[in-house]
XYZ file of C-alpha atoms in Angstrom:
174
model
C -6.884 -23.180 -7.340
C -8.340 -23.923 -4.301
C -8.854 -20.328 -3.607
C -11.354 -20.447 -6.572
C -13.263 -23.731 -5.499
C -17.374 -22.671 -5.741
C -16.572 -19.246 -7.004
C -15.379 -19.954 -10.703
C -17.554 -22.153 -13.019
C -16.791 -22.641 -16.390
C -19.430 -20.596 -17.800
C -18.862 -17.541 -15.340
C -16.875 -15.895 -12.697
C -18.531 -14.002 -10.256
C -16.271 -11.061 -10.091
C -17.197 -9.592 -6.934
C -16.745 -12.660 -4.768
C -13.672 -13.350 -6.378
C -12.559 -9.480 -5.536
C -13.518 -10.000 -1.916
C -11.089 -13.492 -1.584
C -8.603 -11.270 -3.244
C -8.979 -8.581 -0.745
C -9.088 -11.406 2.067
C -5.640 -12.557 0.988
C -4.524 -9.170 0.257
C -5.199 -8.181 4.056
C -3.003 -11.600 4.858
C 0.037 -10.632 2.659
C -0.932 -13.753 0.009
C 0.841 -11.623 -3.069
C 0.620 -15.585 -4.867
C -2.998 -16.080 -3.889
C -4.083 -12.311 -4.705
C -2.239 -12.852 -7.795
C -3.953 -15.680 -9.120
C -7.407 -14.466 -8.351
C -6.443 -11.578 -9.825
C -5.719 -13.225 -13.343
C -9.051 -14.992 -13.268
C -11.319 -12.445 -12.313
C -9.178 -9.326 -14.323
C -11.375 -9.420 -17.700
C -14.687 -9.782 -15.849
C -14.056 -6.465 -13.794
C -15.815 -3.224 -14.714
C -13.470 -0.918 -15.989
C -14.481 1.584 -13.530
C -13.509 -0.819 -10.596
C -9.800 -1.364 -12.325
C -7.793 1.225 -10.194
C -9.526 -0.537 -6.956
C -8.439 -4.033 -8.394
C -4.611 -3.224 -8.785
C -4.567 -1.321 -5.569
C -5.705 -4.653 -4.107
C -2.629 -6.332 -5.194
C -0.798 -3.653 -3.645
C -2.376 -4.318 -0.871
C -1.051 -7.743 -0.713
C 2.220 -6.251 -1.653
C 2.315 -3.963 1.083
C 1.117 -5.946 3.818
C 4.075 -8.594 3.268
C 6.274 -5.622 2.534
C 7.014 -6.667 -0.912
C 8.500 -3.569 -2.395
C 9.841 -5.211 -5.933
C 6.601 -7.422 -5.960
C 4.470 -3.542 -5.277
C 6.823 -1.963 -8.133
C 6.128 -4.497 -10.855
C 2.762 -4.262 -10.350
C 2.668 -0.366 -10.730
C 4.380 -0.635 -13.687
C 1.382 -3.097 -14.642
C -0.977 -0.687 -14.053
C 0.759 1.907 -15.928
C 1.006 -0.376 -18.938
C -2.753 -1.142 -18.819
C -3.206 2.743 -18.461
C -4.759 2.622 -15.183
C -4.190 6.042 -13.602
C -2.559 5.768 -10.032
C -4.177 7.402 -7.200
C -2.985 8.848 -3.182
C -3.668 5.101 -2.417
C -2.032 3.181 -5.211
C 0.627 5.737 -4.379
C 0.478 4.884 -0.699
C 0.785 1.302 -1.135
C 4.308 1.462 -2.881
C 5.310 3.417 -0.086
C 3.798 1.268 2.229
C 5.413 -1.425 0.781
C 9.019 -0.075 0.992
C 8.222 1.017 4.846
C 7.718 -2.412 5.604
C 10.599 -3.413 3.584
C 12.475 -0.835 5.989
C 13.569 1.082 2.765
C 12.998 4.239 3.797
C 14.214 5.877 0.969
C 12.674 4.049 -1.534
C 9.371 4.630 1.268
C 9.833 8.764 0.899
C 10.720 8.623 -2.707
C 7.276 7.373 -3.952
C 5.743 10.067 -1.577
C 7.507 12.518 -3.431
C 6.441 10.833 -6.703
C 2.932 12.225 -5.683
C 1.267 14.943 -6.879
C 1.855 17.774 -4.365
C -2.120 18.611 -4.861
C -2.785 15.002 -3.197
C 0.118 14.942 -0.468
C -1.177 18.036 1.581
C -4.742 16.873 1.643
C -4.813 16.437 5.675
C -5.951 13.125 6.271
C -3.718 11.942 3.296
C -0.756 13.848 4.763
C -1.249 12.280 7.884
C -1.268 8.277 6.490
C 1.566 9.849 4.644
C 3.497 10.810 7.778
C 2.755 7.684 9.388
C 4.243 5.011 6.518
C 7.047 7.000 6.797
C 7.298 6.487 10.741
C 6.807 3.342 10.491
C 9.886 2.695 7.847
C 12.118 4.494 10.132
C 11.312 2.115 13.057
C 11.509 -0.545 10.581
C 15.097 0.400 9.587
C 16.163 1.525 12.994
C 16.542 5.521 11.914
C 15.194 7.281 14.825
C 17.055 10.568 14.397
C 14.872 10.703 10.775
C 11.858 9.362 12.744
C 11.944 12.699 15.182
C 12.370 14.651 11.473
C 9.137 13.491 9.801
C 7.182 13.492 13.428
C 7.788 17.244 13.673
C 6.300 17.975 10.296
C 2.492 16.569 12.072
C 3.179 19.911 14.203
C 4.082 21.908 11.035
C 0.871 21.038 9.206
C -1.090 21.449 12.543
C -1.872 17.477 11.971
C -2.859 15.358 14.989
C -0.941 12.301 15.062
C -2.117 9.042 15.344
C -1.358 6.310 18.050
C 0.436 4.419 15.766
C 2.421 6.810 14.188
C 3.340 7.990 18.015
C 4.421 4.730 18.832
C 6.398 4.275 15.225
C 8.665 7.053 16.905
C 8.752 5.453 20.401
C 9.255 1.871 19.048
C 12.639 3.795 16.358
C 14.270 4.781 19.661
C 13.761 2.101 21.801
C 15.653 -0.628 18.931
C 18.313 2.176 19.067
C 18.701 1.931 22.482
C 18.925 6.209 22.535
């Protein structure tokens, strides 16, 4: 619990410097540290600042590419009828991208309401997870695919999701 030393008494838990250390070791990867914050500071947390708590933890899951960690926690947050949104969504396929699963990476984009995956700027993170799984898995033929579809929906890509597709060619050696 050393995570926790001078932000949990016994009386009280502060709940909003516990949820920045969780987002602190969220943005490392720490799916164990995030975790055990989140336990302690779960039943202290508004109920409007739920959704934002278990996207946290995908956070953590995502950043050390934890895609079975990332899917037991969305079923979590289904049980405790927390409704998912484009960025609980986006961690799970975040998650798989850095996991290299591709598949599993476009599957939960699919698993998103159409409404939420042409919204431009959410198309475009979109776009990009999926770049970076193809890198990640060494599928540049699929990488070229998904690029073209920034030119389809007249979407400017991003550095990063230009170098996902120069990075899946050069492992390839093509």
């Amino acid at each position: 619990m050393t995570a926790l030393a001078g932000v949990i008494t016994d009386a009280q838990i502060d709940w909003r410097r516990c949820f920045r250390l969780l987002n602190d070791k969220a943005q490392l990867g720490d799916v164990v540290g995030a975790e055990e914050l989140f336990s302690h500071v779960r039943a202290r947390v508004p109920a409007k600042s739920t959704r934002m708590l278990y996207n946290t933890i995908l956070k953590a899951c995502a950043n050390r590419g934890d895609v079975h960690r990332a899917s037991a926690w969305y079923r979590r947050l289904n049980i405790a009828g927390v409704d998912a949104s484009a960025r609980t969504i986006g961690k799970l396929a975040e998650a798989a991208a850095k996991a290299g699963e591709v598949d599993d990476a476009a599957a939960w984009i699919e698993a998103m309401p159409a409404s939420l995956r042409q919204i431009p700027a959410e198309r475009s993170v979109l776009l990009g997870i999926m770049l970076d799984a193809c890198a990640r898995a060494n599928r540049p033929e699929e990488a070229a695919r998904w690029f073209k579809q920034f030119d389809k929906g007249r979407l400017m890509p991003s550095l990063h999701a230009c170098n996902s597709v120069l990075h899946s060619f050069a492992r390839s050696s093509q």
